[in-house]
XYZ file of N, CA, C and O in Angstrom:
648
model
N 42.145 84.259 91.722
C 41.080 83.485 92.324
C 40.623 82.417 91.334
O 40.374 82.701 90.171
N 40.514 81.191 91.787
C 40.037 80.095 90.949
C 38.527 80.126 90.859
O 37.839 80.251 91.853
N 38.038 79.975 89.631
C 36.589 79.886 89.458
C 36.237 78.578 88.762
O 35.368 78.531 87.917
N 36.910 77.509 89.129
C 36.709 76.208 88.492
C 35.286 75.705 88.629
O 34.802 74.975 87.801
N 34.566 76.079 89.672
C 33.219 75.562 89.869
C 32.223 76.138 88.866
O 31.121 75.653 88.760
N 32.631 77.171 88.120
C 31.746 77.726 87.108
C 31.917 77.051 85.748
O 31.127 77.266 84.859
N 32.964 76.251 85.608
C 33.190 75.577 84.341
C 32.197 74.433 84.187
O 32.001 73.643 85.104
N 31.562 74.327 83.031
C 30.606 73.229 82.848
C 31.320 71.885 82.770
O 32.369 71.768 82.155
N 30.742 70.905 83.396
C 31.271 69.550 83.320
C 30.714 68.899 82.063
O 29.619 69.228 81.621
N 31.444 67.950 81.503
C 30.905 67.271 80.325
C 29.677 66.447 80.699
O 29.550 65.995 81.841
N 28.779 66.252 79.757
C 27.602 65.425 80.043
C 28.012 64.001 80.409
O 29.071 63.519 80.023
N 27.133 63.345 81.126
C 27.318 61.958 81.530
C 26.424 61.103 80.636
O 25.256 61.433 80.427
N 26.976 60.005 80.105
C 26.183 59.083 79.289
C 25.924 57.835 80.113
O 26.842 57.263 80.701
N 24.654 57.432 80.154
C 24.241 56.268 80.939
C 23.034 55.628 80.273
O 22.411 56.229 79.395
N 22.709 54.418 80.721
C 21.501 53.771 80.214
C 20.278 54.478 80.779
O 20.250 54.871 81.942
N 19.275 54.615 79.943
C 18.026 55.239 80.375
C 17.221 54.253 81.217
O 17.212 53.057 80.950
N 16.559 54.767 82.213
C 15.656 53.983 83.049
C 14.232 54.170 82.518
O 13.939 55.179 81.855
N 13.338 53.232 82.815
C 11.934 53.409 82.382
C 11.344 54.743 82.838
O 10.537 55.340 82.123
N 11.758 55.240 83.972
C 11.233 56.519 84.456
C 11.686 57.708 83.601
O 11.140 58.802 83.728
N 12.669 57.496 82.726
C 13.153 58.562 81.838
C 12.398 58.621 80.518
O 12.554 59.583 79.759
N 11.589 57.617 80.217
C 10.981 57.510 78.895
C 10.074 58.688 78.554
O 9.995 59.077 77.385
N 9.399 59.275 79.520
C 8.532 60.426 79.230
C 9.352 61.609 78.719
O 8.969 62.267 77.743
N 10.484 61.876 79.343
C 11.343 62.985 78.904
C 11.946 62.676 77.539
O 12.026 63.547 76.667
N 12.347 61.423 77.330
C 12.897 61.037 76.029
C 11.853 61.230 74.932
O 12.176 61.698 73.830
N 10.608 60.882 75.223
C 9.531 61.065 74.241
C 9.344 62.545 73.914
O 9.121 62.905 72.748
N 9.450 63.414 74.913
C 9.341 64.863 74.665
C 10.462 65.339 73.756
O 10.226 66.141 72.838
N 11.671 64.873 74.000
C 12.811 65.261 73.157
C 12.600 64.747 71.739
O 12.838 65.472 70.761
N 12.141 63.507 71.601
C 11.916 62.936 70.269
C 10.839 63.719 69.528
O 10.978 64.004 68.335
N 9.780 64.086 70.240
C 8.699 64.854 69.617
C 9.173 66.227 69.150
O 8.750 66.709 68.101
N 10.065 66.862 69.923
C 10.603 68.170 69.519
C 11.627 68.036 68.398
O 11.947 69.020 67.738
N 12.131 66.821 68.182
C 13.187 66.612 67.196
C 12.681 66.138 65.840
O 13.355 66.342 64.831
N 11.534 65.468 65.815
C 11.035 64.873 64.578
C 9.551 65.183 64.407
O 8.810 65.207 65.387
N 9.101 65.362 63.162
C 7.676 65.624 62.928
C 6.774 64.493 63.418
O 5.659 64.735 63.854
N 7.270 63.261 63.348
C 6.494 62.104 63.821
C 7.213 61.510 65.023
O 7.872 60.473 64.924
N 7.098 62.180 66.155
C 7.789 61.736 67.362
C 7.218 60.453 67.927
O 6.065 60.102 67.663
N 8.034 59.754 68.684
C 7.613 58.520 69.342
C 7.101 58.846 70.734
O 7.662 59.691 71.439
N 6.066 58.148 71.157
C 5.458 58.376 72.466
C 6.248 57.657 73.563
O 7.107 56.804 73.284
N 5.889 57.964 74.792
C 6.476 57.261 75.938
C 6.200 55.765 75.838
O 7.088 54.941 76.093
N 4.987 55.404 75.451
C 4.644 53.980 75.294
C 5.480 53.318 74.195
O 5.909 52.176 74.344
N 5.692 54.043 73.087
C 6.531 53.511 72.007
C 7.943 53.217 72.514
O 8.504 52.148 72.248
N 8.505 54.163 73.246
C 9.868 54.003 73.759
C 9.937 52.875 74.782
O 10.889 52.077 74.775
N 8.944 52.778 75.641
C 8.924 51.713 76.643
C 8.825 50.343 75.971
O 9.494 49.392 76.388
N 8.004 50.241 74.933
C 7.881 48.975 74.209
C 9.199 48.603 73.533
O 9.621 47.440 73.567
N 9.857 49.578 72.929
C 11.165 49.321 72.314
C 12.180 48.851 73.354
O 12.939 47.911 73.112
N 12.193 49.514 74.490
C 13.178 49.196 75.531
C 13.034 47.766 76.046
O 14.016 47.181 76.519
N 11.838 47.209 75.948
C 11.614 45.836 76.421
C 12.025 44.776 75.402
O 12.079 43.598 75.727
N 12.306 45.185 74.175
C 12.679 44.221 73.143
C 14.086 43.688 73.385
O 14.965 44.428 73.854
N 14.322 42.432 73.047
C 15.675 41.874 73.200
C 16.677 42.636 72.337
O 16.373 43.018 71.208
N 17.846 42.870 72.894
C 18.921 43.513 72.151
C 18.847 45.015 72.061
O 19.709 45.649 71.447
N 17.823 45.643 72.660
C 17.663 47.098 72.567
C 18.253 47.771 73.808
O 18.012 47.333 74.932
N 19.027 48.819 73.559
C 19.616 49.626 74.624
C 19.334 51.095 74.328
O 19.461 51.525 73.180
N 18.972 51.834 75.359
C 18.787 53.281 75.228
C 19.858 53.951 76.079
O 19.896 53.768 77.294
N 20.726 54.706 75.411
C 21.735 55.501 76.116
C 21.290 56.953 76.096
O 20.821 57.445 75.065
N 21.451 57.631 77.215
C 21.069 59.037 77.287
C 22.240 59.854 77.821
O 23.052 59.362 78.589
N 22.279 61.094 77.371
C 23.268 62.053 77.873
C 22.543 62.987 78.828
O 21.487 63.533 78.495
N 23.124 63.120 80.009
C 22.567 64.024 81.023
C 23.585 65.105 81.338
O 24.780 64.854 81.350
N 23.074 66.282 81.622
C 23.935 67.363 82.102
C 24.416 66.971 83.482
O 23.641 66.545 84.331
N 25.696 67.063 83.703
C 26.208 66.763 85.034
C 26.107 68.021 85.884
O 26.187 69.138 85.383
N 25.901 67.822 87.172
C 25.719 68.952 88.065
C 26.132 68.576 89.479
O 25.869 67.463 89.933
N 26.744 69.504 90.154
C 27.071 69.309 91.561
C 25.824 69.344 92.433
O 25.835 68.894 93.562
N 24.737 69.879 91.878
C 23.526 70.093 92.662
C 22.447 69.047 92.402
O 21.331 69.191 92.877
N 22.754 68.027 91.616
C 21.812 66.945 91.393
C 20.795 67.190 90.292
O 20.028 66.315 89.978
N 20.755 68.375 89.718
C 19.844 68.648 88.613
C 20.513 68.169 87.336
O 21.428 68.803 86.842
N 20.071 67.038 86.841
C 20.747 66.433 85.696
C 19.749 66.215 84.567
O 19.273 65.127 84.356
N 19.458 67.284 83.864
C 18.467 67.181 82.793
C 19.015 66.348 81.636
O 20.211 66.326 81.369
N 18.100 65.667 80.948
C 18.466 64.843 79.811
C 18.637 65.748 78.591
O 17.767 66.564 78.284
N 19.763 65.580 77.906
C 20.097 66.410 76.750
C 19.769 65.715 75.431
O 19.504 66.373 74.433
N 19.831 64.393 75.433
C 19.575 63.638 74.212
C 19.728 62.163 74.469
O 20.115 61.747 75.570
N 19.436 61.351 73.447
C 19.514 59.899 73.621
C 19.711 59.216 72.274
O 19.458 59.804 71.215
N 20.151 57.981 72.338
C 20.281 57.127 71.156
C 19.726 55.754 71.516
O 19.914 55.283 72.637
N 19.005 55.149 70.574
C 18.480 53.797 70.768
C 19.193 52.869 69.804
O 19.206 53.114 68.584
N 19.768 51.804 70.353
C 20.502 50.810 69.578
C 19.792 49.473 69.661
O 19.223 49.139 70.699
N 19.863 48.718 68.571
C 19.355 47.341 68.594
C 20.453 46.447 68.029
O 20.967 46.694 66.933
N 20.794 45.404 68.792
C 21.832 44.451 68.391
C 21.175 43.121 68.054
O 20.310 42.641 68.795
N 21.597 42.547 66.941
C 21.182 41.204 66.547
C 22.423 40.511 66.002
O 23.043 41.007 65.054
N 22.795 39.421 66.649
C 24.020 38.674 66.296
C 25.208 39.628 66.400
O 25.404 40.227 67.452
N 25.972 39.805 65.318
C 27.149 40.673 65.402
C 26.941 42.003 64.679
O 27.891 42.692 64.341
N 25.666 42.368 64.442
C 25.350 43.650 63.814
C 24.424 44.453 64.723
O 23.670 43.887 65.505
N 24.501 45.757 64.563
C 23.628 46.643 65.335
C 23.103 47.732 64.416
O 23.666 47.985 63.341
N 22.032 48.365 64.871
C 21.480 49.500 64.134
C 21.090 50.593 65.113
O 20.735 50.322 66.259
N 21.198 51.814 64.637
C 20.684 52.955 65.388
C 19.225 53.093 64.982
O 18.923 53.352 63.815
N 18.324 52.909 65.950
C 16.898 53.070 65.662
C 16.519 54.544 65.610
O 15.701 54.953 64.795
N 17.099 55.322 66.502
C 16.913 56.769 66.478
C 17.968 57.409 67.361
O 18.507 56.778 68.279
N 18.249 58.650 67.065
C 19.076 59.493 67.934
C 18.414 60.865 67.918
O 17.993 61.345 66.860
N 18.276 61.445 69.095
C 17.623 62.753 69.207
C 18.326 63.574 70.278
O 18.638 63.063 71.351
N 18.556 64.825 69.951
C 19.133 65.781 70.904
C 18.135 66.915 71.058
O 17.582 67.403 70.057
N 17.889 67.299 72.294
C 16.989 68.414 72.566
C 17.401 69.584 71.662
O 18.572 69.953 71.625
N 16.461 70.153 70.907
C 16.819 71.238 69.988
C 17.581 72.388 70.650
O 18.429 73.021 70.009
N 17.350 72.635 71.934
C 18.066 73.710 72.639
C 19.507 73.342 72.935
O 20.304 74.199 73.308
N 19.853 72.063 72.774
C 21.200 71.588 73.112
C 22.023 71.203 71.879
O 23.125 70.689 72.010
N 21.511 71.446 70.701
C 22.208 71.052 69.478
C 23.426 71.922 69.237
O 23.547 73.022 69.764
N 24.324 71.398 68.430
C 25.579 72.061 68.064
C 26.506 72.244 69.273
O 27.323 73.158 69.305
N 26.371 71.353 70.256
C 27.230 71.389 71.443
C 27.972 70.071 71.646
O 28.552 69.846 72.696
N 27.878 69.175 70.668
C 28.601 67.919 70.745
C 27.881 66.786 71.446
O 28.464 65.726 71.659
N 26.609 66.972 71.789
C 25.869 65.924 72.505
C 25.658 64.710 71.604
O 25.857 63.571 72.028
N 25.283 64.925 70.364
C 25.079 63.815 69.438
C 26.363 63.036 69.212
O 26.362 61.800 69.209
N 27.465 63.756 69.054
C 28.763 63.093 68.866
C 29.142 62.290 70.108
O 29.640 61.160 69.999
N 28.901 62.845 71.274
C 29.197 62.141 72.525
C 28.381 60.858 72.627
O 28.916 59.786 72.951
N 27.097 60.940 72.328
C 26.240 59.758 72.367
C 26.727 58.692 71.384
O 26.804 57.507 71.717
N 27.058 59.115 70.171
C 27.512 58.148 69.166
C 28.859 57.529 69.547
O 29.061 56.327 69.346
N 29.779 58.308 70.104
C 31.064 57.736 70.536
C 30.856 56.704 71.638
O 31.485 55.642 71.633
N 29.968 56.984 72.574
C 29.669 56.008 73.631
C 29.014 54.761 73.041
O 29.331 53.646 73.458
N 28.098 54.956 72.100
C 27.452 53.807 71.461
C 28.485 52.946 70.741
O 28.497 51.719 70.891
N 29.376 53.568 69.987
C 30.407 52.822 69.264
C 31.330 52.084 70.224
O 31.667 50.912 69.989
N 31.721 52.723 71.305
C 32.598 52.074 72.291
C 31.909 50.876 72.928
O 32.516 49.819 73.107
N 30.670 51.048 73.258
C 29.923 49.954 73.890
C 29.778 48.776 72.936
O 29.971 47.616 73.301
N 29.421 49.060 71.695
C 29.257 47.999 70.708
C 30.585 47.298 70.425
O 30.627 46.079 70.274
N 31.658 48.066 70.362
C 32.987 47.480 70.161
C 33.321 46.534 71.320
O 33.777 45.410 71.104
N 33.080 46.980 72.542
C 33.349 46.139 73.722
C 32.491 44.877 73.713
O 32.926 43.833 74.208
N 31.297 44.963 73.143
C 30.400 43.806 73.049
C 30.692 42.949 71.817
O 29.929 42.035 71.517
N 31.769 43.270 71.116
C 32.217 42.521 69.919
C 31.209 42.540 68.775
O 31.065 41.567 68.033
N 30.508 43.646 68.634
C 29.621 43.836 67.492
C 30.490 44.241 66.307
O 31.371 45.099 66.442
N 30.265 43.622 65.162
C 31.137 43.834 64.001
C 30.823 45.119 63.238
O 31.734 45.765 62.716
N 29.544 45.501 63.144
C 29.203 46.683 62.356
C 27.927 47.330 62.886
O 27.087 46.681 63.507
N 27.831 48.620 62.621
C 26.677 49.416 63.039
C 26.104 50.094 61.805
O 26.843 50.699 61.015
N 24.779 50.003 61.641
C 24.075 50.607 60.526
C 23.143 51.705 61.031
O 22.705 51.672 62.184
N 22.816 52.631 60.146
C 21.806 53.641 60.434
C 21.262 54.180 59.128
O 21.888 54.034 58.075
N 20.080 54.782 59.212
C 19.510 55.538 58.103
C 19.495 56.990 58.535
O 19.170 57.297 59.671
N 19.842 57.859 57.596
C 19.851 59.290 57.878
C 19.242 60.022 56.697
O 19.445 59.640 55.536
N 18.469 61.042 57.003
C 17.873 61.876 55.968
C 18.999 62.469 55.116
O 19.916 63.115 55.641
N 18.932 62.257 53.821
C 19.971 62.749 52.914
C 20.089 64.272 52.958
O 21.131 64.821 52.586
N 19.059 64.968 53.445
C 19.082 66.430 53.535
C 19.614 66.930 54.883
O 19.724 68.136 55.091
N 19.957 66.031 55.795
C 20.407 66.420 57.136
C 21.934 66.554 57.147
O 22.653 65.646 57.568
N 22.413 67.694 56.672
C 23.861 67.916 56.537
C 24.623 67.785 57.858
O 25.700 67.172 57.881
N 24.134 68.344 58.986
C 24.889 68.192 60.232
C 25.054 66.726 60.656
O 26.128 66.307 61.081
N 23.981 65.938 60.511
C 24.071 64.521 60.882
C 25.025 63.782 59.952
O 25.845 62.970 60.401
N 24.943 64.052 58.657
C 25.844 63.400 57.704
C 27.301 63.711 58.025
O 28.162 62.828 57.983
N 27.583 64.957 58.359
C 28.959 65.342 58.698
C 29.432 64.589 59.938
O 30.572 64.094 59.980
N 28.577 64.487 60.946
C 28.933 63.755 62.162
C 29.228 62.297 61.841
O 30.264 61.760 62.238
N 28.336 61.644 61.121
C 28.517 60.220 60.838
C 29.766 59.975 60.002
O 30.500 59.011 60.245
N 30.059 60.853 59.070
C 31.281 60.689 58.269
C 32.523 60.854 59.140
O 33.499 60.117 58.982
N 32.488 61.813 60.061
C 33.631 61.993 60.989
C 33.844 60.754 61.844
O 34.972 60.452 62.235
N 32.774 60.031 62.150
C 32.866 58.828 62.977
C 33.214 57.577 62.165
O 33.284 56.492 62.720
N 33.410 57.736 60.861
C 33.841 56.618 60.030
C 32.739 55.907 59.273
O 32.997 54.896 58.615
N 31.503 56.388 59.346
C 30.415 55.767 58.599
C 30.599 56.044 57.112
O 31.093 57.100 56.717
N 30.174 55.092 56.299
C 30.184 55.269 54.853
C 28.830 54.834 54.292
O 28.154 53.975 54.855
N 28.462 55.431 53.183
C 27.188 55.125 52.533
C 27.259 53.725 51.926
O 28.207 53.396 51.214
N 26.237 52.908 52.218
C 26.167 51.567 51.636
C 24.853 51.342 50.893
O 24.653 50.272 50.318
N 23.970 52.340 50.903
C 22.709 52.192 50.190
C 21.853 53.427 50.318
O 22.231 54.404 50.987
N 20.711 53.395 49.633
C 19.751 54.502 49.675
C 18.345 53.940 49.776
O 18.074 52.847 49.284
N 17.475 54.711 50.409
C 16.046 54.374 50.456
C 15.286 55.623 49.989
O 15.302 56.647 50.665
N 14.648 55.505 48.854
C 13.898 56.643 48.307
C 12.582 56.812 49.067
O 11.929 55.837 49.414
N 12.221 58.078 49.347
C 10.954 58.370 49.998
C 10.832 57.850 51.421
O 9.732 57.683 51.925
N 11.939 57.626 52.091
C 11.938 57.039 53.432
C 11.377 58.011 54.476
O 10.657 57.618 55.376
N 11.751 59.285 54.349
C 11.298 60.302 55.309
C 10.200 61.144 54.673
O 10.443 61.885 53.722
N 8.992 61.059 55.222
C 7.864 61.823 54.680
C 8.030 63.315 54.899
O 7.576 64.121 54.094
N 8.629 63.698 56.012
C 8.686 65.112 56.382
C 10.074 65.707 56.192
O 10.476 66.616 56.906
N 10.803 65.224 55.215
C 12.164 65.683 54.959
C 12.178 67.073 54.333
O 11.251 67.451 53.617
N 13.257 67.799 54.583
C 13.450 69.079 53.917
C 13.848 68.857 52.455
O 13.727 69.749 51.632
N 14.312 67.660 52.135
C 14.718 67.326 50.771
C 13.661 66.468 50.102
O 12.460 66.650 50.294
N 14.115 65.480 49.338
C 13.193 64.606 48.605
C 12.719 63.419 49.434
O 12.017 62.547 48.936
N 13.109 63.359 50.708
C 12.689 62.272 51.579
C 13.584 61.055 51.518
O 13.329 60.061 52.183
N 14.654 61.141 50.739
C 15.559 60.016 50.622
C 16.415 59.847 51.853
O 16.777 60.805 52.530
N 16.698 58.583 52.159
C 17.582 58.262 53.277
C 18.830 57.592 52.750
O 18.780 56.832 51.762
N 19.925 57.864 53.383
C 21.153 57.152 53.105
C 21.297 56.074 54.163
O 21.089 56.327 55.347
N 21.624 54.871 53.736
C 21.956 53.799 54.656
C 23.462 53.864 54.837
O 24.201 53.855 53.844
N 23.902 53.970 56.087
C 25.328 54.105 56.374
C 25.773 52.993 57.312
O 24.982 52.467 58.084
N 27.059 52.684 57.216
C 27.624 51.585 58.011
C 29.022 51.979 58.476
O 29.771 52.625 57.762
N 29.339 51.535 59.678
C 30.709 51.634 60.178
C 31.094 50.241 60.691
O 30.287 49.571 61.331
N 32.297 49.823 60.329
C 32.796 48.528 60.808
C 33.543 48.722 62.120
O 34.379 49.628 62.222
N 33.241 47.888 63.087
C 33.838 48.007 64.412
C 34.903 46.944 64.667
O 35.724 47.109 65.557
N 34.834 45.863 63.944
C 35.785 44.769 64.161
C 36.883 44.792 63.130
O 36.804 45.358 62.107
């Protein structure tokens, strides 16, 4: 007997709508000590060059909860990750990697030459993900994260897309 309908489908990545900002703010608040509000996210989304991609659980029944999101800002031929957050209950399932792969593909298609991000130097899982995706350290910012598990230092990382 086939039980294919019990197999989970991969998450769907799409642009976030303004109506999603409240849920994104909840995920950000659960992910960081200084979470961004719905108003903060809405203001960011209105800025030129800013895109919010979100991963949703796919479902045959229409219940498609948001699992995580990434905010990108493009200026000329460079982009930066403003934030990436995955619901703490959904971590270690590849959602962050999926979001970053979609972000990289989109930026590549848009002919963006490089993508930058800052990451807490004490965040080993994030560092491992970014290194697997080809990011390399190009700088450091001391005391960047107030609520870090480490000394608060951030690594500035870059991946070339062109």
